[in-house]
Structure formats: C-alpha cells, structure tokens
Amino acid sequence: MENILAQSAVRPQATAATLAATAQPVIQLRDIEKVYQTKTIETVALNRVNLTIHKGEFVSIMGPSGCGKSTLLSIIGLLDEPTSGVIELDGRPVQSYSDKELAALRNQKIGFVFQSYHLINDLSVLDNVELPLLYRSGVGGRERRERAYAALDKVGLSARTNHFPSQLSGGQRQRVAIARALAGNPEIILADEPTGNLDSVMGEEIMDLLLGLNRQEGTTIVMVTHDEQQAHKTQRLIRFFDGSQVQ
Amino acid sequence: MLLSYLKIAWKVLLRRKFFTFISLFGISFTLMVLLVVVALFDHAVGPHAPETRLDRMLFVNFLHIKYKNGGNQNSPPSYYLLNRYVRQLRTPAKVAIHSLFHATPSYVGNTRLDLDLKYTDDAFWQVLDFTFAEGKPFGEAEVKSAARVAVINRTTARKYFGTDQGVVGRTIEINQTAFRVLGVVEDVPVMRISSYADVWVPLTTSPNDLNRVTLTGEFAAIILAKSPADKAAVQAEFDQMVKRIPLPDPKEMDHLDLHADEILASYSRQLMSPLTNYTSDGLNMLYSILGGLALLFMLLPALNLVNINVSRIMERSSEIGVRKAFGATSRTLIGQFLVENVFLTALGGLLGLLMAYVALQLIGGAQILAYAQFELNWRIFGWALLVTLFFGVLSGGYPAFKMSRLLPVQALKGVRN
C-alpha cells in the first residue's frame, strides 16, 4: 500500500483558476446565513456567504477566532443547518433532505478531521477507523477490516491497529482521525484545524499527509486553519472576518 | 454492527464500574426477590404433588357467620356441616373431608417428637395424588371401623423407626395411642395446608364428637370436580346448597358465608375479608395489590436505571456527534443505545436468576418451611425479565432519543439541551 506521508513532499501545482475552468463544482453555498439567537442577543456567525469549491481543490479558510470558519465548515459538512441560504452538493440542494439522506451523504461523500480528533476512546484504532463503513450498507465485516487496514497503512499506522487512542501521541491520534476520514473513500475531506493541537513537526506531518491525499487521490479538501504557512501550501486561501468572506 | 455495539457496551460498563455495579445490583436484586417470592407463591398454590389436579379442585375451609348485631365469626367449618351438606352434592366427582393438622407428641425412647397429625376420610387419598414409597392408604372399611391405622411421611418413618423402608405393619405411638402403619408417603411441604401432615389417620379415630350438630369446627373439604370445566357447575350447586343450611340461632345470626373456592381464592377470601367485608373472594383485589407492589418494587431499579442512563448517554455526546458525522442516523443511534441497555438488563437478569437459585437453595436447605422444595419458575422469570427489559428499553430509549435529535455539531460540542 502506498504511504501518502512518504510521497507528499511535492506541492500540488494546480491553481484555483485552472480548476475552476476544468472541474465540476462539488460544493456550492449561496447566501448562507447563520444566526445564533438567545433571548437577548442575536449573533451573526455567517453573513450571506457565497462560495464554490471545485472537485479536487484544496481550499484553506483563515480568519480570527469567532469569525465563523468552523461554523462554515460544519454547514458544508451537513453537521449544522444554516439559518437561510442554499447548500448544493454535486449541484443538488440538500436542505430538504431527511435525516437518513443527510446521514447517507455524510457517510459516502464526506470525511471529517477535527482539531480535537474526536476518536472514540473505548474503541481500538482499527475499530475507530472502521466507523464510517459500519454505517454503509453492503460492506461486510471482512471488507470493513481490509479497508480500515488500508487506510491505516496510508497514514503509516498499520502497526498500531490494536492500540487504543489513549496509547497514542497527538500526531498519531490525528493520523488515526485522517485514516478514519479516508476509510470511507470520500470525495471531500473537511478538516477543522487539523494541526491546531499539534507541535510544528507533527503539524507538518499531518499537512503533508493532506497534501498527498489531495495530489494523489484527487480528494477535495477544505481546511480551516490559523497557520498562515500551511494555508499558503493549499491551492486557494479564503479569509473570513466577522462572518463574511473578505478574500 | 451488533458486535461493535456489544463491544462498546462492555467497555462502557467496565469504564464506570461503580455505576454498573449499582445498575446490575438493582436489576438482579429486584429480580431475585421477585423470583423468590414467586417461587414461594408457586410452592404454596401451584399444581404440585399431591395437589396435582388443582384445575379440578375446590376448597372449602372458611366459614363466616354474620350476626345481626354487626359481629362476625370466622372459623373453619365443622365435620357435621361438611358431611351433612357438602358431601351430599351431586355434581362433584369426589368430596374429601379432613381436619386441620395439629402438633401431637410422640416419643422415640426419651426423645419427644412433635408430629403434625391430620384426620381424614378415605376419599382424601383418592382426591389427592400422594406418592406412596410403600404400603397403601386406608380405605372406607378402616374409616368406618375407626381402625387405628396411619399413613406416615418418609421423614417421620426415618425419625421414628430409623428407616423409611419396611415400616409398613409396624406400630407408631402418637399421643399415647398406637397406630399400625399402612403406608409411607413422600414428604408434603407445610405450605400445602390442605394435604400436609406428618401422620394421617382415619377421622373416625378423632377423640372429638364428629356428629355434634354445630357449624363451626376444625375441618375442611376438598371437592374434586369431574372436569375443570365442571367446576362452575359444582360451585353453582354448592351456593344453592349453602342457602339451605339452617342457622342454629336465627334470632342472633343474620346469615352465613361458605364457599367452594379454587386454592388461591380460598386463601384470599380469608386474607382479604377485612377489605372485602366478606362480599367476594377478594382475588382481584389481591392480584391488584400484589401486582402494584411488584410494579413499585420494579419501579425503583427502573428509575435508578433511567437516571444512570441519562448521565451515561449524555456524557457520550461527543461520541454521538462523531457517529452522526460519519453517517449514523438517529434511528441507528437509538438502536445502539437500546442494544447497550438491553445487554445490561439481560446481564442483570442472568445474575438475578443465579442469585434467586442460590437464595432458594439456602431457604430450602435451612428448612425454615418444613419439607419445602423450591423450583424456579421459568415462566415468571421470563415475565420478570420482560418487564425489566421493558424498563431498560424505556430508560435507555428516552435519553438516546433526546441525544439522537441533536444536530451533529451540537453533539460534538457536548451540548446537552
């Protein structure tokens, strides 16, 4: 199995302009608003955001804390609902989708990588990585296991399959989280500050992994980050301020 | 997927050992107590030897006389009343009459042996299905001639003769009267009041005047109907017969109540009489009270389980968020938590069964109740487990439903709503 980590030194060369011309839009947001309302305060987290992300793009989103980056990522990933606006995945609006249809979309199209890993501590590394396949119909136990092994191999953790998350370092945990996102072979990976909890060396390692995935597998990646350097390694950088896209 | 659920259920149980212990203890202790109570109940009123034909049997053991001044008199009926009226019924297959049992002294050397003695007629041995280890029961001839013969149980044979074999024909002295042993039967538990005794002798050997005209006494009758369906006809004839029984003192007495009841009803009629005021057998009331108590008793561990499950599931909101993010539907998540809960309750049920078995062995072994042999009633265990599972499903279902309705992003953030 090809190890992405070993082969991700080369930076992807495609630009946003060339992708826009050649690739299909995979995510489209139109006039997305997200307003959090309490009895006394109304907070606008996202203010009429319009965004198109093409197949195979690696987009990073930057901005100060509280500017709405993570909210945007959650809405793209169908983990949250916008107050208004339209989300289209592969050209189809998803607002009217049922819980079951949304779950199927998340399961088949999207893989998540969270800043705090969100691994299930009671499950082994292998069981954690199998998780997306557990909810996919037609995938038997054996196939699940094989695909999970393959995903762990990709992130260089095939020797740790029977370990539990608490036995791993932060970098290893994040690699397990990436393997989990990869196991379902999704078209899109949404990464919310994937290097936020890691030191710079491990952060680089994870970044190289994501870049390798994008370059070799053509996976569309949307990453929220605070790290300017890492953001510049991606094909497109979107800046947010106070819930609005500023660049 | 089920294996994965069970794996995580096991891990969660191990992770919070104290709460798991509390949950399991609550479930298993409740089940144990319920099973022991049910085993005792079954032991007392279930169809066991020698009362195997309970579905055809009716018991007459409680007489109530209402006085005009408002007073009540409760007593077992007299031999006269049973012999003169009950034995004359036409619909039953057989009517057996027997006395209550009394502790009667007997001596083996210098050692006093208190034996429970019962006076019976010959029909007693036909209505009840005693298992004879040896010998035979006494018959009509022995009863008519007031022959000093006895049937003894195996334990008495052992205690008195030192053996339970070859004692037929030997003499046993009870209350300074010698009886020839005609047969040895297997022990009957003391809770089977109608059939239990250590020694059974013909009722004609009783020192009391059996033919004394009186309503109250110390006898009871067991009526055997021709078929289970025939019991209603027997009861109808019985009730008609009771109306014809003259009151010995009509100036003082208002009326009398005498009924032919099924075994449990015969007990509940006496037990519940302060509540029913003698107007019914009180069986429905007894069932309601017992059912209510059982429900209350089960409600405590169930509420405890609800409480534990709420916190147990709520603290796993991040896991729920992750599962949702990777494609779990609300339904799947509810299913997962229900499987976990059912797993826990089933575990508690099995432990309860084991504890009940041990408790019954201990109670049986301690011989708190003479000749008690307890059996676990699988049917009742099934019901108890079903009820516990039902509570388990409810207690797991509510928090799981609540959590499953959260948006994934809320669950990931640990929002508990």
XYZ file of C-alpha atoms in Angstrom:
664
model
C 0.000 0.000 0.000
C 1.225 3.470 -0.926
C 2.131 5.604 2.058
C 0.908 9.135 1.438
C 3.170 10.545 4.103
C 6.252 9.338 2.255
C 5.245 10.836 -1.062
C 3.675 14.162 -0.254
C 6.701 16.423 -0.443
C 5.724 17.909 -3.792
C 3.288 20.771 -3.542
C 0.229 20.496 -5.819
C 0.652 22.795 -8.771
C -2.907 23.244 -9.988
C -4.295 26.695 -9.353
C -7.807 27.743 -8.424
C -8.230 29.326 -11.822
C -7.349 26.185 -13.760
C -9.592 24.048 -11.546
C -12.487 26.447 -11.939
C -12.159 26.101 -15.671
C -11.867 22.326 -15.769
C -13.519 20.782 -12.720
C -17.135 20.464 -11.626
C -18.253 22.455 -8.588
C -18.653 19.945 -5.789
C -19.769 22.354 -3.055
C -21.791 25.482 -3.659
C -23.014 27.840 -0.983
C -25.476 30.574 -1.847
C -26.323 33.381 0.527
C -25.619 31.272 3.580
C -26.532 32.940 6.839
C -26.137 31.560 10.300
C -27.593 33.482 13.183
C -27.420 32.343 16.795
C -30.259 33.743 18.780
C -30.726 33.916 22.513
C -33.445 35.834 24.354
C -31.383 38.980 24.423
C -28.632 38.681 21.837
C -28.569 37.878 18.151
C -25.141 36.839 16.866
C -24.497 36.638 13.154
C -21.934 33.889 12.633
C -22.156 33.828 8.837
C -23.370 36.719 6.747
C -24.555 35.919 3.212
C -21.650 33.674 2.292
C -21.289 32.604 -1.328
C -18.684 30.021 -2.088
C -17.931 27.466 -4.763
C -15.435 24.663 -4.292
C -14.435 22.501 -7.206
C -13.658 18.840 -7.358
C -10.027 18.189 -6.443
C -9.454 21.588 -4.863
C -7.567 22.088 -1.611
C -9.020 25.192 -0.013
C -7.963 26.691 3.262
C -10.105 29.031 5.320
C -8.465 31.526 7.642
C -9.620 34.227 9.950
C -9.578 35.287 13.588
C -11.270 33.216 16.248
C -15.048 33.538 16.212
C -15.219 34.765 12.622
C -17.389 31.803 11.538
C -14.790 29.494 9.915
C -15.774 26.383 11.866
C -19.460 27.190 11.510
C -18.965 27.361 7.772
C -17.179 24.006 7.772
C -19.966 22.440 9.837
C -22.555 23.728 7.410
C -20.600 22.445 4.400
C -20.318 19.076 6.162
C -24.054 18.961 6.909
C -23.304 18.855 10.626
C -25.204 22.094 11.141
C -28.077 23.854 9.431
C -27.858 27.408 8.074
C -30.462 29.929 9.145
C -31.000 30.732 5.477
C -29.350 30.140 2.110
C -28.777 27.175 -0.147
C -26.179 24.406 0.082
C -25.597 22.315 -3.004
C -23.513 19.194 -3.121
C -22.789 17.990 -6.656
C -25.337 20.505 -7.901
C -28.170 19.188 -5.691
C -29.641 21.341 -2.907
C -29.660 19.369 0.336
C -31.962 21.457 2.550
C -34.967 19.229 2.001
C -33.055 16.021 2.717
C -34.266 13.790 5.514
C -32.121 12.736 8.476
C -31.497 9.428 6.716
C -30.493 11.060 3.410
C -28.195 13.548 5.139
C -26.586 10.703 7.100
C -26.010 8.790 3.850
C -24.437 11.877 2.228
C -22.128 12.432 5.191
C -21.248 8.775 5.154
C -20.458 8.459 1.460
C -19.235 11.862 0.320
C -17.601 13.489 3.310
C -14.820 12.654 5.720
C -14.171 14.792 8.792
C -10.938 15.584 10.595
C -11.408 17.516 13.837
C -8.938 19.607 15.781
C -9.501 17.501 18.923
C -9.530 14.248 16.918
C -12.871 13.059 18.344
C -11.777 9.446 18.425
C -13.909 7.050 20.467
C -11.678 6.134 23.369
C -13.436 2.840 24.075
C -12.682 1.532 20.608
C -9.348 0.349 19.234
C -7.599 2.242 16.463
C -8.922 -0.262 13.929
C -12.498 -0.046 15.236
C -12.320 3.754 15.141
C -11.178 3.713 11.530
C -13.908 1.239 10.589
C -16.601 3.603 11.882
C -17.758 5.180 8.563
C -18.004 1.728 6.992
C -20.117 0.488 9.881
C -22.915 2.702 8.636
C -22.529 1.809 4.978
C -24.858 -0.853 3.688
C -23.342 -3.699 1.708
C -19.946 -3.541 3.397
C -19.282 -6.738 5.299
C -17.041 -7.201 8.317
C -14.143 -8.546 6.314
C -14.192 -5.745 3.759
C -14.513 -3.230 6.561
C -11.440 -4.596 8.235
C -9.431 -4.655 4.988
C -10.335 -1.078 4.105
C -9.546 0.107 7.614
C -6.150 -1.614 7.455
C -5.510 0.016 4.068
C -6.423 3.464 5.422
C -4.144 2.996 8.431
C -1.393 1.865 6.099
C -1.796 5.086 4.130
C -1.171 7.166 7.211
C 1.686 4.935 8.372
C -0.064 3.488 11.404
C -0.585 -0.132 10.383
C 1.455 -1.251 13.378
C -0.903 0.399 15.833
C -4.206 -1.167 14.877
C -4.912 -2.760 18.247
C -3.869 0.232 20.311
C -6.393 2.491 21.931
C -6.425 6.265 21.341
C -5.145 6.930 24.856
C -1.983 4.979 23.986
C -1.111 7.238 21.074
C 0.560 10.637 20.735
C -1.383 13.658 19.462
C 0.089 13.325 15.984
C -0.722 9.636 15.868
C -4.268 10.300 17.010
C -4.737 12.848 14.263
C -3.377 10.345 11.736
C -5.929 7.825 13.011
C -8.594 10.507 12.552
C -7.395 11.053 8.989
C -7.412 7.291 8.360
C -10.997 7.232 9.648
C -11.901 10.022 7.247
C -10.207 8.107 4.413
C -11.682 4.677 5.170
C -14.979 5.529 3.547
C -13.131 6.819 0.459
C -14.964 10.173 0.489
C -14.765 12.787 -2.277
C -14.455 15.583 0.244
C -12.424 15.907 3.407
C -13.331 18.680 5.796
C -10.578 19.386 8.271
C -11.179 21.756 11.164
C -7.807 22.986 12.390
C -6.267 19.539 11.973
C -2.882 20.727 13.233
C -4.231 23.045 15.925
C -3.372 20.729 18.813
C -0.030 19.551 17.461
C 3.513 20.843 17.619
C 5.061 22.191 14.438
C 6.809 18.949 13.432
C 3.674 16.871 13.812
C 1.655 19.655 12.240
C 3.879 19.478 9.164
C 3.483 15.737 9.060
C -0.310 15.983 9.042
C -0.227 18.781 6.478
C 1.957 16.678 4.183
C -0.497 13.854 4.575
C -3.403 16.020 3.495
C -1.460 17.475 0.604
C -0.512 13.976 -0.531
C -4.121 12.893 -0.376
C -5.218 15.831 -2.473
C -2.474 15.361 -5.015
C -2.518 11.588 -5.338
C -6.161 10.726 -4.758
C -7.709 13.943 -6.034
C -9.642 14.339 -2.809
C -11.294 17.706 -2.377
C -10.155 19.216 0.907
C -11.488 22.179 2.805
C -9.345 23.056 5.786
C -9.847 25.627 8.497
C -6.516 26.802 9.890
C -4.810 29.522 11.869
C -1.441 28.713 10.340
C -0.612 31.123 7.540
C 2.268 28.969 6.318
C 0.129 25.901 5.964
C -2.666 27.853 4.340
C -0.281 29.018 1.669
C 0.526 25.466 0.763
C -3.069 24.954 -0.400
C -4.442 25.976 -3.780
C -6.822 28.604 -2.530
C -7.000 30.666 0.598
C -10.271 32.189 1.742
C -10.234 34.755 4.524
C -13.105 35.409 6.851
C -13.827 38.293 9.151
C -16.937 38.722 11.297
C -18.881 36.101 9.395
C -18.129 37.459 5.947
C -15.725 36.379 3.282
C -13.140 39.115 2.794
C -10.880 37.498 0.211
C -22.530 -3.804 13.802
C -24.139 -5.661 16.702
C -20.750 -6.964 17.762
C -19.376 -3.433 17.700
C -22.313 -2.254 19.849
C -21.787 -5.068 22.337
C -18.066 -4.385 22.423
C -18.616 -0.741 23.260
C -21.419 -1.618 25.717
C -18.994 -3.871 27.565
C -16.331 -1.158 27.566
C -18.777 1.415 28.898
C -19.849 -0.997 31.631
C -16.257 -1.556 32.646
C -15.407 2.125 32.439
C -17.929 3.103 35.078
C -17.685 0.147 37.353
C -19.479 1.695 40.303
C -22.496 2.763 38.262
C -22.506 -0.569 36.501
C -22.495 -2.303 39.870
C -25.387 -0.140 41.097
C -27.374 -0.808 37.919
C -26.702 -4.513 37.887
C -27.322 -4.843 41.598
C -30.627 -3.002 41.281
C -31.818 -5.207 38.456
C -30.530 -8.513 39.779
C -31.595 -7.929 43.380
C -35.099 -6.966 42.261
C -35.358 -9.994 40.042
C -34.006 -12.227 42.771
C -36.594 -11.040 45.302
C -39.374 -11.326 42.733
C -38.306 -14.818 41.772
C -38.039 -15.963 45.368
C -41.485 -14.560 46.144
C -42.910 -16.166 43.031
C -41.225 -19.484 43.870
C -42.760 -19.353 47.357
C -46.106 -18.448 45.842
C -45.860 -21.256 43.319
C -44.786 -23.592 46.088
C -47.951 -22.726 48.035
C -50.563 -22.610 45.297
C -49.079 -24.201 42.173
C -50.131 -27.653 40.992
C -47.621 -29.817 42.839
C -47.964 -33.297 44.300
C -50.146 -34.334 45.957
C -52.389 -31.482 44.745
C -51.665 -32.162 41.102
C -55.254 -31.896 39.894
C -55.707 -28.337 41.118
C -57.578 -27.442 37.950
C -60.392 -29.731 39.136
C -60.211 -28.915 42.837
C -62.279 -26.627 45.021
C -61.517 -25.961 48.669
C -63.987 -25.352 51.494
C -62.140 -24.171 54.561
C -63.593 -20.863 55.700
C -66.936 -20.240 57.344
C -68.158 -16.763 58.137
C -71.206 -16.113 60.265
C -72.662 -12.634 60.262
C -74.507 -11.624 63.403
C -77.394 -9.227 63.489
C -75.572 -7.002 65.925
C -72.886 -6.483 63.290
C -70.468 -9.024 64.719
C -68.582 -11.565 62.631
C -67.443 -15.058 63.414
C -64.745 -16.699 61.289
C -63.904 -20.332 61.669
C -63.201 -23.499 59.724
C -66.429 -25.443 59.225
C -67.406 -28.449 61.345
C -67.301 -32.053 60.229
C -71.073 -32.144 60.662
C -71.600 -29.250 58.250
C -69.286 -30.684 55.609
C -70.542 -34.244 55.935
C -74.247 -33.327 56.122
C -74.272 -30.780 53.285
C -71.105 -30.690 51.185
C -70.693 -34.433 50.858
C -74.267 -34.681 49.559
C -73.530 -32.552 46.458
C -74.311 -34.384 43.230
C -72.104 -32.637 40.672
C -68.612 -33.351 42.105
C -66.645 -36.492 41.319
C -65.484 -36.792 44.947
C -65.587 -34.892 48.223
C -62.791 -35.404 50.748
C -63.024 -34.209 54.328
C -60.030 -33.689 56.587
C -59.157 -31.908 59.799
C -56.608 -29.159 60.199
C -53.256 -30.529 61.331
C -52.198 -30.410 64.978
C -48.830 -30.923 66.567
C -49.159 -34.138 68.520
C -46.499 -35.541 70.814
C -44.820 -38.855 70.181
C -41.740 -40.397 71.770
C -38.787 -42.245 70.384
C -37.180 -43.572 73.503
C -36.943 -40.496 75.657
C -36.911 -38.063 72.787
C -40.080 -36.165 72.138
C -41.136 -35.937 68.535
C -43.849 -33.428 67.679
C -45.739 -34.842 64.739
C -48.356 -32.957 62.776
C -51.423 -35.163 62.742
C -54.336 -34.926 60.378
C -57.666 -36.798 60.484
C -59.015 -37.684 57.058
C -61.605 -39.756 55.343
C -60.823 -42.374 52.706
C -61.790 -40.054 49.808
C -58.839 -37.868 50.810
C -56.496 -40.452 49.272
C -58.490 -40.538 46.046
C -58.777 -36.794 45.601
C -55.090 -36.166 46.283
C -52.213 -37.833 44.477
C -49.831 -38.896 47.214
C -46.732 -40.767 46.183
C -46.504 -43.926 48.234
C -42.949 -45.068 48.939
C -44.503 -48.224 50.333
C -47.812 -49.581 51.551
C -51.199 -48.081 50.768
C -53.730 -45.609 52.149
C -56.575 -46.571 54.449
C -59.938 -47.235 52.850
C -63.636 -46.973 53.605
C -63.609 -50.043 55.839
C -60.861 -48.685 58.071
C -62.599 -45.318 58.343
C -65.967 -46.900 59.157
C -64.461 -49.176 61.778
C -62.284 -46.391 63.215
C -59.274 -48.656 62.731
C -56.121 -47.423 64.402
C -54.091 -47.282 61.202
C -51.879 -44.498 59.879
C -50.112 -43.259 56.827
C -46.847 -41.536 57.693
C -44.421 -39.488 55.650
C -40.881 -40.553 54.862
C -39.237 -38.176 57.341
C -41.430 -39.424 60.196
C -40.583 -43.008 59.255
C -36.888 -42.143 59.422
C -37.186 -40.223 62.669
C -39.424 -42.742 64.422
C -38.189 -46.065 63.077
C -34.715 -45.021 61.987
C -35.509 -46.164 58.445
C -38.024 -45.347 55.765
C -38.139 -48.879 54.405
C -40.034 -51.866 55.660
C -42.026 -49.902 58.240
C -45.460 -50.978 56.957
C -47.149 -53.116 59.592
C -45.089 -51.648 62.417
C -46.678 -49.619 65.183
C -46.297 -45.914 65.802
C -47.498 -44.451 69.084
C -48.961 -40.985 68.846
C -50.407 -39.197 71.853
C -50.328 -42.486 73.733
C -52.377 -44.232 71.051
C -50.859 -46.967 68.912
C -51.428 -46.896 65.163
C -50.396 -49.549 62.677
C -48.520 -48.069 59.727
C -50.349 -48.799 56.490
C -48.262 -46.745 54.159
C -45.332 -44.346 53.797
C -45.662 -41.319 51.521
C -43.218 -38.743 50.238
C -42.996 -35.574 52.355
C -45.548 -32.867 51.586
C -44.463 -29.233 52.116
C -46.074 -27.449 55.058
C -47.303 -24.678 52.790
C -49.724 -27.151 51.173
C -52.016 -26.758 54.153
C -54.810 -28.972 52.828
C -52.688 -32.044 52.230
C -49.732 -31.538 54.602
C -49.150 -33.630 57.734
C -46.590 -35.990 59.197
C -49.189 -38.582 60.070
C -52.643 -39.132 58.588
C -55.204 -41.251 60.444
C -58.911 -42.038 59.870
C -61.078 -39.166 61.048
C -63.251 -41.601 62.980
C -60.340 -42.091 65.384
C -60.626 -38.443 66.429
C -61.396 -38.039 70.136
C -63.897 -35.309 69.273
C -67.559 -35.981 68.637
C -67.804 -35.696 64.874
C -71.559 -35.787 64.797
C -72.091 -32.865 67.089
C -74.537 -30.513 65.378
C -72.601 -27.309 65.004
C -71.480 -25.126 62.122
C -68.010 -24.197 63.282
C -65.232 -26.692 63.795
C -61.792 -27.575 62.574
C -62.424 -29.395 59.330
C -62.120 -28.610 55.649
C -63.260 -30.247 52.439
C -61.613 -30.723 49.090
C -64.042 -31.133 46.224
C -62.859 -32.801 43.036
C -64.913 -31.814 40.008
C -65.382 -34.243 37.121
C -63.511 -31.866 34.829
C -62.011 -28.365 35.041
C -64.994 -27.024 33.121
C -67.339 -28.674 35.604
C -66.095 -26.556 38.499
C -68.588 -23.797 37.742
C -71.491 -26.246 37.975
C -70.131 -27.560 41.268
C -69.853 -24.027 42.621
C -73.402 -23.222 41.480
C -74.779 -26.304 43.236
C -72.628 -25.503 46.280
C -74.005 -21.968 46.511
C -77.584 -23.290 46.263
C -76.836 -25.833 48.988
C -75.425 -23.153 51.309
C -78.742 -21.272 51.139
C -80.475 -24.326 52.583
C -78.204 -24.597 55.620
C -80.341 -23.551 58.585
C -78.931 -21.044 61.036
C -78.784 -22.549 64.526
C -79.720 -19.239 66.106
C -81.742 -17.159 63.625
C -82.511 -14.548 66.261
C -78.848 -13.671 66.704
C -77.400 -14.735 63.369
C -78.059 -12.885 60.136
C -76.504 -15.193 57.547
C -73.547 -17.452 56.865
C -70.975 -17.455 54.070
C -69.421 -20.685 52.901
C -67.773 -21.068 49.515
C -66.100 -23.656 47.354
C -63.074 -21.777 46.049
C -60.039 -22.506 43.959
C -56.912 -22.760 46.073
C -55.726 -19.149 45.846
C -59.244 -17.774 46.183
C -59.728 -19.888 49.306
C -56.745 -18.105 50.883
C -57.587 -14.645 49.571
C -61.161 -14.919 50.851
C -59.803 -15.136 54.403
C -56.886 -12.789 53.889
C -58.849 -10.052 52.169
C -62.036 -10.326 54.256
C -61.299 -7.124 56.231
C -61.251 -5.268 52.889
C -63.976 -7.124 51.023
C -66.287 -7.292 54.031
C -66.985 -10.930 53.029
C -68.699 -9.872 49.802
C -66.248 -11.622 47.457
C -63.187 -13.857 47.389
C -61.026 -10.722 47.086
C -58.870 -12.367 44.447
C -58.897 -9.412 42.076
C -58.025 -7.121 44.954
C -55.205 -9.435 45.994
C -53.883 -9.549 42.440
C -54.063 -5.743 42.226
C -52.188 -5.313 45.498
C -49.543 -7.905 44.613
C -49.214 -6.521 41.080
C -48.958 -2.967 42.408
C -46.317 -3.966 44.929
C -44.349 -5.833 42.271
C -44.573 -2.816 39.971
C -43.446 -0.462 42.723
C -40.654 -2.814 43.581
C -39.502 -2.882 39.972
C -40.002 0.826 39.509
C -37.176 1.661 41.907
C -34.370 -0.019 39.926
C -36.036 1.169 36.734
C -35.916 4.802 37.852
C -32.378 4.283 39.028
C -31.570 2.902 35.602
C -33.210 5.879 33.883
C -31.122 8.232 35.975
C -27.883 6.402 35.340
C -28.622 6.063 31.641
C -29.374 9.729 31.223
C -25.963 10.693 32.557
C -24.263 7.731 30.872
C -25.612 8.621 27.442
C -25.319 12.365 27.863
C -21.646 12.143 28.692
C -21.123 10.358 25.419
C -22.462 13.228 23.340
C -19.121 13.647 21.596
C -19.249 10.016 20.501
C -22.790 10.557 19.260
C -21.590 13.597 17.304
C -18.777 11.597 15.721
C -21.069 8.744 14.817
C -23.522 11.182 13.254
C -20.728 12.915 11.367
C -19.706 9.598 9.855
C -23.163 8.561 8.780
C -25.160 7.215 11.730
C -28.852 8.051 11.509
C -30.860 8.975 14.600
C -32.532 5.593 14.365
C -29.223 3.736 14.305
C -28.054 5.623 17.371
C -31.241 4.873 19.296
C -30.752 1.245 18.284
C -27.178 1.289 19.558
C -28.104 2.626 22.975
C -31.044 0.269 23.261
C -28.791 -2.693 22.485
C -26.386 -1.480 25.172
C -29.219 -1.141 27.666
C -30.770 -4.462 26.834
C -27.321 -6.003 27.209
C -27.037 -4.501 30.685
C -30.530 -5.593 31.740
C -30.028 -9.081 30.343
C -26.822 -9.321 32.337
C -28.688 -8.187 35.443
C -31.430 -10.701 34.684
C -28.975 -13.576 34.472
C -27.331 -12.520 37.714
C -30.771 -12.253 39.310
C -31.577 -15.780 38.197
C -28.360 -17.063 39.685
C -28.940 -15.190 42.951
C -32.540 -16.449 43.148
C -31.334 -20.008 42.622
C -28.796 -19.644 45.431
C -31.343 -17.937 47.728
C -33.907 -20.696 47.140
C -31.311 -23.367 47.807
C -30.417 -21.605 51.057
C -34.057 -21.235 52.123
C -34.762 -24.860 51.184
C -31.597 -26.077 52.888
C -32.322 -24.154 56.089
C -35.706 -25.949 56.320
C -37.398 -22.770 57.528
C -40.504 -24.253 55.970
C -40.920 -27.969 56.550
C -40.278 -30.149 53.511
C -40.011 -27.121 51.223
C -38.712 -27.831 47.752
C -38.458 -24.718 45.674
C -38.333 -24.601 41.954
C -37.509 -21.649 39.788
C -40.480 -20.770 37.719
C -39.201 -20.087 34.222
C -42.463 -18.600 33.053
C -42.397 -15.977 35.785
C -38.694 -15.386 35.260
C -39.489 -14.726 31.608
C -42.150 -12.211 32.584
C -39.940 -10.511 35.153
C -37.122 -10.280 32.624
C -39.506 -8.939 30.020
C -40.699 -6.235 32.392
C -37.112 -5.357 33.326
C -36.185 -5.247 29.634
C -39.181 -3.057 29.015
C -37.970 -0.651 31.697
C -34.467 -0.973 30.283
C -35.676 -0.056 26.809
C -37.666 2.866 28.176
C -34.827 4.095 30.340
C -32.323 3.818 27.507
C -34.751 4.955 24.843
C -35.589 8.328 26.305
C -32.050 9.741 26.645
C -30.985 8.084 23.389
C -33.931 9.646 21.590
C -33.081 13.022 23.102
C -29.445 12.789 22.064
C -30.182 11.412 18.621
C -32.243 14.502 17.820
C -29.327 16.849 18.388
C -27.585 18.282 15.370
C -24.191 16.582 14.964
C -22.412 19.867 15.633
C -24.258 20.282 18.935
C -23.438 16.730 19.984
C -19.772 17.234 19.076
C -19.659 20.324 21.240
C -21.249 18.393 24.093
C -24.468 20.401 24.099
C -26.978 18.517 26.243
C -30.117 20.530 25.575
